[in-house]
Tab-separated table of C-alpha atoms and ligand atoms in Angstrom:
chain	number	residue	atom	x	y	z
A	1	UNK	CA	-50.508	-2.476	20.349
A	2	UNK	CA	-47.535	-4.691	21.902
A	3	UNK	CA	-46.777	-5.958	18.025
A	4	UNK	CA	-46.751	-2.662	17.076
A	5	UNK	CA	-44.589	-1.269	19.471
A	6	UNK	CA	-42.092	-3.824	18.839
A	7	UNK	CA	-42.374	-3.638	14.904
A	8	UNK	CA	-41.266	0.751	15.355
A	9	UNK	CA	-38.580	-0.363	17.773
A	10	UNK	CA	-37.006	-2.900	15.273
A	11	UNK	CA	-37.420	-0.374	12.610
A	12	UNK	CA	-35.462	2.189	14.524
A	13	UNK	CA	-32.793	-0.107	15.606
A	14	UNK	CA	-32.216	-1.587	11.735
A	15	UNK	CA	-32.277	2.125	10.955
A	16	UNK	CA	-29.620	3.184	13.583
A	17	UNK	CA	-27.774	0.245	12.376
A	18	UNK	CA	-27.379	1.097	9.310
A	19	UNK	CA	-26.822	5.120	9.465
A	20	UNK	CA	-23.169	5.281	9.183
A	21	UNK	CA	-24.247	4.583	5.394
A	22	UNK	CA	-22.682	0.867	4.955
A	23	UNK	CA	-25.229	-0.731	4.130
A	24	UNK	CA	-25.698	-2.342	0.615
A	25	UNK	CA	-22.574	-3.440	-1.067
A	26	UNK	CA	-19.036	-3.253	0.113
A	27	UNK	CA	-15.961	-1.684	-2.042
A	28	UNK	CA	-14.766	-5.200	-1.772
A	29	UNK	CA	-17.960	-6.578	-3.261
A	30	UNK	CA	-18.218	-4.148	-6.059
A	31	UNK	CA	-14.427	-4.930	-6.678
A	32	UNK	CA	-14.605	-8.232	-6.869
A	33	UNK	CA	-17.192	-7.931	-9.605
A	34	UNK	CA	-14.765	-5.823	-11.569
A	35	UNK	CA	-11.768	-8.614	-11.075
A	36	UNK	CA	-9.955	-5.741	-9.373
A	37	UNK	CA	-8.418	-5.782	-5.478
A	38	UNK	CA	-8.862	-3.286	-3.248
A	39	UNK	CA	-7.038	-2.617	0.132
A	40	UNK	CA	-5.424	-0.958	2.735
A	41	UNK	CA	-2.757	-0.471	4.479
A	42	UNK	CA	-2.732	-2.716	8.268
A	43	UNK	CA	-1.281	-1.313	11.272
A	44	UNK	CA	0.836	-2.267	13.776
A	45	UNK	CA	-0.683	-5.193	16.630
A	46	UNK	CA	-4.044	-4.292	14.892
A	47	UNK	CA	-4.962	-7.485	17.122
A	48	UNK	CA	-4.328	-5.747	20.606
A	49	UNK	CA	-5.916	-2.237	19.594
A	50	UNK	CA	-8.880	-1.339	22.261
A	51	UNK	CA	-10.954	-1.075	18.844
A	52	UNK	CA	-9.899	-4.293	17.366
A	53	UNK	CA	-13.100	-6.039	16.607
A	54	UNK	CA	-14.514	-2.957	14.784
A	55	UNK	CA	-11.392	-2.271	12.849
A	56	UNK	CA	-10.998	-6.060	11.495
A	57	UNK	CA	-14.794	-6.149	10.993
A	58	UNK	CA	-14.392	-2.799	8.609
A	59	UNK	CA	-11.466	-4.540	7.174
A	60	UNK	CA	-12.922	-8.048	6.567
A	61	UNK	CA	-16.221	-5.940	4.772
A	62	UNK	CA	-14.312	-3.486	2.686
A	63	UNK	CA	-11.205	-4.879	1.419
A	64	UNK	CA	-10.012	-7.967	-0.665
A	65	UNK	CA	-5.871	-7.252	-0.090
A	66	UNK	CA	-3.645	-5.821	2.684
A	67	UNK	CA	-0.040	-4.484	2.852
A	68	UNK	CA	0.962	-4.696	6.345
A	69	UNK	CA	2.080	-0.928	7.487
A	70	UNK	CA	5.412	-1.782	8.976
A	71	UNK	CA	5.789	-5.091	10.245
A	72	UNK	CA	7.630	-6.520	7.561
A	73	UNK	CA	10.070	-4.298	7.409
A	74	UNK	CA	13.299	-4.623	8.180
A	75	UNK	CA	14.020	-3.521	11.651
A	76	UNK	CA	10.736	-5.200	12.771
A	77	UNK	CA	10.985	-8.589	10.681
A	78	UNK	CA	14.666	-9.247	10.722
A	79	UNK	CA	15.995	-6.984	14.462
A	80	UNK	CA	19.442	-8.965	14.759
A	81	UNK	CA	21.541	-9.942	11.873
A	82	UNK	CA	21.377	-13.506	12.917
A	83	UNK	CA	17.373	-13.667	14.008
A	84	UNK	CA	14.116	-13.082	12.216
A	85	UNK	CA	11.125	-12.390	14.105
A	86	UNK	CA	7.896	-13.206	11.704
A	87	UNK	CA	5.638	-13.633	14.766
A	88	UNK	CA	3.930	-10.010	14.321
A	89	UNK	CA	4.016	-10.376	9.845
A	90	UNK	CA	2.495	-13.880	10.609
A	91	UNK	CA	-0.573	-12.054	12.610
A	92	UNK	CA	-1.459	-9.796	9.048
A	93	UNK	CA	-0.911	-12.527	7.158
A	94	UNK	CA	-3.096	-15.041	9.002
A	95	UNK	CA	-5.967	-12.594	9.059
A	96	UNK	CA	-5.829	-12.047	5.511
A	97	UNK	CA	-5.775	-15.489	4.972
A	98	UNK	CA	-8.999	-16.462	6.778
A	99	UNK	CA	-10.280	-13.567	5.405
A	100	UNK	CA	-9.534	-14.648	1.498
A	101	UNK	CA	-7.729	-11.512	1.032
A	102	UNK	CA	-4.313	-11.191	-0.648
A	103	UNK	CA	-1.328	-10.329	1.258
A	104	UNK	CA	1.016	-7.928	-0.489
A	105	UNK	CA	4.982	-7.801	1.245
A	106	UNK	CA	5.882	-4.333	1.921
A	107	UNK	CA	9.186	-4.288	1.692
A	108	UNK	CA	12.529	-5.997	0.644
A	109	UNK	CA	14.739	-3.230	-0.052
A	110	UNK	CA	14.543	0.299	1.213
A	111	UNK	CA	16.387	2.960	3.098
A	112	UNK	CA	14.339	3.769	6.166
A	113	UNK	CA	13.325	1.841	9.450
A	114	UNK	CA	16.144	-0.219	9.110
A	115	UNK	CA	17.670	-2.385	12.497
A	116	UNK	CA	20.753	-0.468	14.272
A	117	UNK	CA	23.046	-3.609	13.354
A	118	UNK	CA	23.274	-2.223	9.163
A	119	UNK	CA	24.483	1.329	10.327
A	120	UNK	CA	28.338	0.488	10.239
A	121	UNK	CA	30.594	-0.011	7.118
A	122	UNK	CA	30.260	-2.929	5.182
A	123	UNK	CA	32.428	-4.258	1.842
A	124	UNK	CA	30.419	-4.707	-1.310
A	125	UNK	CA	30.817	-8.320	-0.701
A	126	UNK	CA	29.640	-8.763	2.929
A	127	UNK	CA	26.585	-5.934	2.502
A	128	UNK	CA	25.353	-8.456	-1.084
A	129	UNK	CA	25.494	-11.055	1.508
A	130	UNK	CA	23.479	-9.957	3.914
A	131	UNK	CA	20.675	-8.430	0.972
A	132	UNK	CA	20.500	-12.019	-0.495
A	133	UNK	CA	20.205	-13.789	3.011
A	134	UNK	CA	16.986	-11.194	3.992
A	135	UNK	CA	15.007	-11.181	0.742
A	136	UNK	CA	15.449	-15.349	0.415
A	137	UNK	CA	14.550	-15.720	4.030
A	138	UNK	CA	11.654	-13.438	4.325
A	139	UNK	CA	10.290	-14.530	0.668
A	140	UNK	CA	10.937	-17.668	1.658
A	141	UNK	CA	9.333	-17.860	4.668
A	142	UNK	CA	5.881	-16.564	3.287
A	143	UNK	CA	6.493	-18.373	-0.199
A	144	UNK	CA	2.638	-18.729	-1.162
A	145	UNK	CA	1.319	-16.992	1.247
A	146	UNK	CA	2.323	-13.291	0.472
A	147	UNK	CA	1.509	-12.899	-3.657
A	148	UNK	CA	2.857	-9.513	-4.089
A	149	UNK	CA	6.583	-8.437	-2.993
A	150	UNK	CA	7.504	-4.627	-2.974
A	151	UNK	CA	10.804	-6.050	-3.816
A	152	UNK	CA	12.598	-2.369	-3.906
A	153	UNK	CA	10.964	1.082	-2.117
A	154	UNK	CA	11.973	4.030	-3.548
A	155	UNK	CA	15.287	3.901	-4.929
A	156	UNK	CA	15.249	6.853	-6.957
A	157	UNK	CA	15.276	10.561	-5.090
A	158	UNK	CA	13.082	13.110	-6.308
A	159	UNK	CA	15.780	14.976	-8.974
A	160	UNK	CA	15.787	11.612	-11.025
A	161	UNK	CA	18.525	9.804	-9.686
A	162	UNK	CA	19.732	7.114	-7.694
A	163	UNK	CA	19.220	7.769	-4.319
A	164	UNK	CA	22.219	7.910	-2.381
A	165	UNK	CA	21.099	5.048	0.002
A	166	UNK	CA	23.227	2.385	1.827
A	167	UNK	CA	22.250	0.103	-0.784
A	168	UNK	CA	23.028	2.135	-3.398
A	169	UNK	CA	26.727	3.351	-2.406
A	170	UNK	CA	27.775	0.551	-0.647
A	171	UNK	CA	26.406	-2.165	-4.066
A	172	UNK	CA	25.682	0.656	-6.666
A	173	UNK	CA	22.761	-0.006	-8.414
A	174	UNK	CA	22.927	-3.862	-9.020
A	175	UNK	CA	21.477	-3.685	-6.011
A	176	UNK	CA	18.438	-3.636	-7.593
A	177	UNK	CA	18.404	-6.521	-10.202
A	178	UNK	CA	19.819	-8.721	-8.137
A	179	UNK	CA	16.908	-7.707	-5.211
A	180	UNK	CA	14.648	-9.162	-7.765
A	181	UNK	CA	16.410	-12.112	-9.195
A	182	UNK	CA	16.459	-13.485	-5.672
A	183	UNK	CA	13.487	-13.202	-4.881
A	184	UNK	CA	12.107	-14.514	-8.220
A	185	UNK	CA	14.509	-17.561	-6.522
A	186	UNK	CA	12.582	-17.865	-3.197
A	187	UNK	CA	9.397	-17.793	-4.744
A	188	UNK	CA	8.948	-18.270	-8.608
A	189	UNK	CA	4.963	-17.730	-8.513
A	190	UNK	CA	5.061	-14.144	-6.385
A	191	UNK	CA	4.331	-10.782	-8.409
A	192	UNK	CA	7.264	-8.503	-7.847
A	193	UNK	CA	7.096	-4.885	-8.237
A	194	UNK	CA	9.131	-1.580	-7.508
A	195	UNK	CA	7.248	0.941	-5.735
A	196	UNK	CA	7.940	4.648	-5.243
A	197	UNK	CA	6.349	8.107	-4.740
A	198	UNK	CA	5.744	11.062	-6.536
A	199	UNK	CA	5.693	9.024	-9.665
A	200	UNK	CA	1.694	8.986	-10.573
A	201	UNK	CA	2.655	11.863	-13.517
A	202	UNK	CA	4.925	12.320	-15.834
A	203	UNK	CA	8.261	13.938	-14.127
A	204	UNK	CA	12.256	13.713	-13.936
A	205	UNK	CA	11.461	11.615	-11.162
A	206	UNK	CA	8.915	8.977	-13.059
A	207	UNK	CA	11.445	9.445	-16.289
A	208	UNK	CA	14.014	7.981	-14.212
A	209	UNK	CA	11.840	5.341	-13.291
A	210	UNK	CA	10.418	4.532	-16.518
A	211	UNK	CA	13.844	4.310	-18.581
A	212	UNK	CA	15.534	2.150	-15.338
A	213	UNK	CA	12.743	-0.411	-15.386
A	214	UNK	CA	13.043	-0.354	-19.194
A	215	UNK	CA	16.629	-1.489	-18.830
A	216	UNK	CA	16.261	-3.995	-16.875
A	217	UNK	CA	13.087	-5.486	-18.283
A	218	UNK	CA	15.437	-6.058	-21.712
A	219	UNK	CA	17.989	-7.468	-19.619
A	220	UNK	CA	15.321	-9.832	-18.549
A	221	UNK	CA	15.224	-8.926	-14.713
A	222	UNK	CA	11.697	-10.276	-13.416
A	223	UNK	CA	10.100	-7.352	-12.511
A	224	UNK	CA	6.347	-7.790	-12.542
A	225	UNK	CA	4.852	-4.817	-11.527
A	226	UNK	CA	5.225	-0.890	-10.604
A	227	UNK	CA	3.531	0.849	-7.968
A	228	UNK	CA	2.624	4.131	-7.452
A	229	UNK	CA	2.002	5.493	-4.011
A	230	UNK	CA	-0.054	8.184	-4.568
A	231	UNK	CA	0.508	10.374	-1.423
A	232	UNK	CA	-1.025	13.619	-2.816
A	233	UNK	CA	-2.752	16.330	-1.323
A	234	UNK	CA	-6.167	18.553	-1.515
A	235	UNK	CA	-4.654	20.326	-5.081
A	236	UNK	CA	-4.984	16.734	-6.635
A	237	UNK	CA	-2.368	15.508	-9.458
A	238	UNK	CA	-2.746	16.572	-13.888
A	239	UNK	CA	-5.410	13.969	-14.545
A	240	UNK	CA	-3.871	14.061	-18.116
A	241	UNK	CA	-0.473	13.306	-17.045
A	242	UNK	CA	-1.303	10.089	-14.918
A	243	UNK	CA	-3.079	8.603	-17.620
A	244	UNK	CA	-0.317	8.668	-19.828
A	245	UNK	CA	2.295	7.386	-17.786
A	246	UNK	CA	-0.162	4.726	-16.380
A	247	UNK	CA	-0.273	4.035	-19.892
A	248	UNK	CA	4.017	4.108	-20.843
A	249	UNK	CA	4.468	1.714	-17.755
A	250	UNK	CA	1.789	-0.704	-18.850
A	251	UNK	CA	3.520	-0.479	-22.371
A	252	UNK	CA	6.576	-1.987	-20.877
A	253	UNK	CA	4.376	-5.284	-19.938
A	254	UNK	CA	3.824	-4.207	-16.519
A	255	UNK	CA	1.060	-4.701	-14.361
A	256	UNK	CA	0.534	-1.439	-12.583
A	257	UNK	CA	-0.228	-1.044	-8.724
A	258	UNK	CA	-2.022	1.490	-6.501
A	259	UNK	CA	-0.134	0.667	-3.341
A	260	UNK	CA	-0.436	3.503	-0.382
A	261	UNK	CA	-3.067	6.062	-1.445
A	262	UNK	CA	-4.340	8.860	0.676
A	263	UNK	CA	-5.424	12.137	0.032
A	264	UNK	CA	-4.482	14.782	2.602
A	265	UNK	CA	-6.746	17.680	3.565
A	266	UNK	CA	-6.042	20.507	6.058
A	267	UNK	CA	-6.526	19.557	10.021
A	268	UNK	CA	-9.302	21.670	9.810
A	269	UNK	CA	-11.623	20.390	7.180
A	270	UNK	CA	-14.435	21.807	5.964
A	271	UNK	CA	-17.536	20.039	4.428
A	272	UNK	CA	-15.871	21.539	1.096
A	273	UNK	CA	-12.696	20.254	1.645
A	274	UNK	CA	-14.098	16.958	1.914
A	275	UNK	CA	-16.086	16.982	-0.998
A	276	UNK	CA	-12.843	18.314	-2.749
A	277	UNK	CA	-11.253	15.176	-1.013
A	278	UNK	CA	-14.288	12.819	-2.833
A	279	UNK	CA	-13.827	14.238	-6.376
A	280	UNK	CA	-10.142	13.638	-6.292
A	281	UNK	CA	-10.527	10.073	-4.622
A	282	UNK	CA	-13.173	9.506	-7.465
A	283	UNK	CA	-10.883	10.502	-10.396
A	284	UNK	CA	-7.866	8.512	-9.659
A	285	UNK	CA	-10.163	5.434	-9.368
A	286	UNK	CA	-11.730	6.159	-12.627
A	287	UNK	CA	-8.383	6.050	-14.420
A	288	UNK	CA	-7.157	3.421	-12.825
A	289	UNK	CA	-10.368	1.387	-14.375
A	290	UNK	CA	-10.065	2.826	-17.792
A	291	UNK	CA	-6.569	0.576	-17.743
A	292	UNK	CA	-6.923	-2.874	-18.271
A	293	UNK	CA	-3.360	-3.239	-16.461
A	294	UNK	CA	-4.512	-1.795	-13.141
A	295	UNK	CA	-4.659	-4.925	-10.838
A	296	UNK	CA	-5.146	-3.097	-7.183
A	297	UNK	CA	-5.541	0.026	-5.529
A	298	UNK	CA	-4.847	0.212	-2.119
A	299	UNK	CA	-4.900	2.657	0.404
A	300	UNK	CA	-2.308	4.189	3.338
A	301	UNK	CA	-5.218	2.833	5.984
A	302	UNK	CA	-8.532	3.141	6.138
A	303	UNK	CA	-9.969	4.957	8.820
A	304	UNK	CA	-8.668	8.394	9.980
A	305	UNK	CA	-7.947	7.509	13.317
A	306	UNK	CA	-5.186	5.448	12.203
A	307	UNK	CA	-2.629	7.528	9.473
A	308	UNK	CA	0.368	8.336	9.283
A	309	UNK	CA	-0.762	11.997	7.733
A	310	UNK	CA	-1.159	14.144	11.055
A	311	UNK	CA	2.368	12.616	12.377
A	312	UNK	CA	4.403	13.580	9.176
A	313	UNK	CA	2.362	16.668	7.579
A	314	UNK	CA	1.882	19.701	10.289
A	315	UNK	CA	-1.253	21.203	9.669
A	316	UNK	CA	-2.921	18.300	7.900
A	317	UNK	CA	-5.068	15.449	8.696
A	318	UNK	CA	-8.494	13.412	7.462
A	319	UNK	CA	-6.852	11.755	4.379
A	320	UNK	CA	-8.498	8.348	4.341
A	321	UNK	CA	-12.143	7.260	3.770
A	322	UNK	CA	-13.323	7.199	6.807
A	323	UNK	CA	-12.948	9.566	9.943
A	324	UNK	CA	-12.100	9.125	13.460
A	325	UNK	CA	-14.991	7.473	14.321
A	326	UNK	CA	-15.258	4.751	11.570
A	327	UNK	CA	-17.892	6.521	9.418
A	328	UNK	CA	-17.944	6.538	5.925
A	329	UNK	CA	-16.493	10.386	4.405
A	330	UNK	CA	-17.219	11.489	0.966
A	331	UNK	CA	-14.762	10.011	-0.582
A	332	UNK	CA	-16.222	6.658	0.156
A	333	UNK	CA	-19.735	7.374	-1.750
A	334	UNK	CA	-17.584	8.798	-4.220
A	335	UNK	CA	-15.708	6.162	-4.742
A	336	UNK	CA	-18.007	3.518	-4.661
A	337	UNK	CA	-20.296	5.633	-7.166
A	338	UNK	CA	-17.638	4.827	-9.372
A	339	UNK	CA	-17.395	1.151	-8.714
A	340	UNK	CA	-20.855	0.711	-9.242
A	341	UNK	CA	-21.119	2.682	-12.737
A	342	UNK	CA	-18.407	0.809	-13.501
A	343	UNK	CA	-19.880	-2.893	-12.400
A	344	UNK	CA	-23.054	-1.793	-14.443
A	345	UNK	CA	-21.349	-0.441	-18.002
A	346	UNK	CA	-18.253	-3.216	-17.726
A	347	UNK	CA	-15.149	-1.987	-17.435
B	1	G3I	O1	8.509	1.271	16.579
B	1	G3I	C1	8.772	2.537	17.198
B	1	G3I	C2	8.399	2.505	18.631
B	1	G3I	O2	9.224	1.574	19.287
B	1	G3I	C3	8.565	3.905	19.239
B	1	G3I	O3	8.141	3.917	20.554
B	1	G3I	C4	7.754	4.922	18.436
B	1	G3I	C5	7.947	6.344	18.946
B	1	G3I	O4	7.806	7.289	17.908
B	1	G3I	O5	8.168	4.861	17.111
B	1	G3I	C6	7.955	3.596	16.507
B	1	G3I	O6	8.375	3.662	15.190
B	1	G3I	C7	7.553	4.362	14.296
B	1	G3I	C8	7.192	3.404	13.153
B	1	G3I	O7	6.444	4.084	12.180
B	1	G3I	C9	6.426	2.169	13.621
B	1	G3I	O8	5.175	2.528	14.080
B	1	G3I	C10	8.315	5.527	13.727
B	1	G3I	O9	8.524	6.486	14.748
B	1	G3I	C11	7.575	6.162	12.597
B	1	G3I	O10	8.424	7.109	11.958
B	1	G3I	C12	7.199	5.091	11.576
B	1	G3I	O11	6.468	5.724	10.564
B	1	G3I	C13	6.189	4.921	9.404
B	1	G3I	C14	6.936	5.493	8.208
B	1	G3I	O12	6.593	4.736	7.048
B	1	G3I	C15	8.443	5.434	8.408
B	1	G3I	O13	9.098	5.928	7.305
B	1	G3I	C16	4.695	4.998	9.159
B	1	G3I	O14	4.001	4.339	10.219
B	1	G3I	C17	4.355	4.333	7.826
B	1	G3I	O15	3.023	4.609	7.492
B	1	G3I	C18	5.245	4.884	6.727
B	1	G3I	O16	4.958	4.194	5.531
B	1	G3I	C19	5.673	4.606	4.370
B	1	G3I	C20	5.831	3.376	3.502
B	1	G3I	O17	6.461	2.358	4.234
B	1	G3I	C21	6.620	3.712	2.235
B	1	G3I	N1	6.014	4.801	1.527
B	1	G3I	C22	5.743	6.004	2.307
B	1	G3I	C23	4.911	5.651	3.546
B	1	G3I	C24	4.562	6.884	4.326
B	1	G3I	O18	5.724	7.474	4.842
């Protein structure tokens, strides 16, 4: 009677265990087995959260690369213009290291959350300077350790044209082969790629794209890679038109990049909405492994509790692959449904 009592109790503690449906294999596992990376995006002092241990167990299960959220950028990694401070990048990076997951640099050049000491007017000459001293520093410092540099973020607006960024009028747009030369220079062996939004389809805005990295791949700038951030919404992108410009990018020699997805749904989901959420998360992925150049696909963070979504988007919310309370959504069966057809057919 005592044996038997204790055999139903283990049963319903291995069964409570397992009821946020994560058992069996891992996205990371399943990835793995397709030579592809999956990720996330990791946020800020992830190490001093009151959920710490949970979050960097999810992490260390589901994902095989990282992009840390903001702390490599500039006004966090470089806040005077004569002092770097690597001690919060170094925390991402070490976990990913004893976790054998890639670390991938987000970012070299880009407009926003940059220190208070750039706002004031600088000559062409001093403002080159001060580009070459970052990107060789930072790339430098992690040389090895970070494999994957967004080298420049979003340099072209959303008309199909240079934005009209410090970089850009200050330099003009050498800026941006000479953002890559160096950093080919601080670290010959680390995949460098531009990365921008709103460029998953075919648009004025990916045109733009496609025709500048064009030009400077035949001038023989090393750009490696392109990523697309793929911040879209509940109405989903033309399935049609990703898969052809997935396809003119990896024409160019490019290896392409899913670097920040999310999916955002309205604050007040329903169980439709999140299905809605699963089919769309489950099409992008299916595209992405009907390319050969596809390397990773990463996403804007993981769980819900931590996105950027509700702070930027009124009225929206639930965009990641698991909610609030670390559970798996939808999207995350969905997802992995596709993985695993995939690991059994060969991709
Ligand atoms: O660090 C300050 C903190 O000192 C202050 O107390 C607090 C008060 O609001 O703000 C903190 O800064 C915030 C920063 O994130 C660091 O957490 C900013 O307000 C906030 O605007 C900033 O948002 C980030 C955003 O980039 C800035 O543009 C998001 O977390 C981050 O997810 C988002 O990421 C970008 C990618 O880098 C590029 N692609 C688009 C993507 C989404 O916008």
């Amino acid at each position: 009677m005592r044996k038997l009592f204790f055999a139903v109790v283990l049963v319903l503690v291995a069964t409570c265990s397992a009821s946020n449906g994560l058992e069996g294999e891992s996205l990371r596992s399943l990835a793995e087995k397709l030579g592809i990376y999956i990720g996330y995006a990791s946020i800020n002092h992830f190490w001093t959260i009151p959920d710490s241990n949970r979050y960097m167990e999810m992490a260390r299960r589901e994902f095989n690369i990282l992009t840390p959220e903001n702390q490599m950028k500039w006004d966090s990694i470089h806040p005077e213009p004569d002092r770097y401070n690597f001690s919060y990048a170094e925390r991402h990076v070490e976990f990913a290291l004893e976790n054998n997951m890639l670390v991938h640099g987000h970012t070299l050049v880009w407009h926003n959350q940059l220190p208070f000491w750039l706002n004031r007017q600088w000559t062409k000459e001093e403002l080159l300077k001060v580009l070459e001293d970052h990107i060789k520093t930072v790339v430098g410092h992690f040389r090895g350790r970070v494999k994957i540099w967004d080298v420049v973020n979003e340099a072209v607006s959303d008309m199909g044209s240079y934005r009209e960024t410090i970089w850009y009028k200050t330099i003009g747009p050498e800026y941006i082969e000479k953002a890559f030369v160096w950093a080919r220079q601080a670290d010959p062996e680390a995949i460098l790629i531009y990365n921008d939004y709103n460029i998953e389809t075919i648009n004025p805005k990916s045109n733009f794209t496609y025709q500048l990295i064009k030009e400077l791949k035949e001038k023989g700038v090393p750009i490696d890679g392109i990523g697309f951030q793929m911040h879209i919404d509940i109405n989903g992108i033309d399935y049609d038109s990703f898969r052809n410009n997935l396809k003119r990018f990896a024409d160019l020699g490019l290896k392409l990049y899913i670097t920040e997805m999310d999916v955002r749904i309205p604050k007040s989901a329903t169980q439709k909405d999140l299905d809605r959420q699963a089919e769309i998360y489950a099409k992008i992925f299916e595209i992405c492994l009907e390319n050969p150049a596809v390397q990773a696909i990463q996403f804007w963070g993981f769980t819900d509790k931590y996105s950027w979504v509700p702070g930027f988007f009124a009225g929206y919310d639930h965009a990641l692959i698991f909610d609030k309370d670390y559970n798996p959504k939808p999207a995350y069966f969905a997802i992995k449904r596709v993985l695993e057809a995939k690991v059994s057919k060969g991709r």
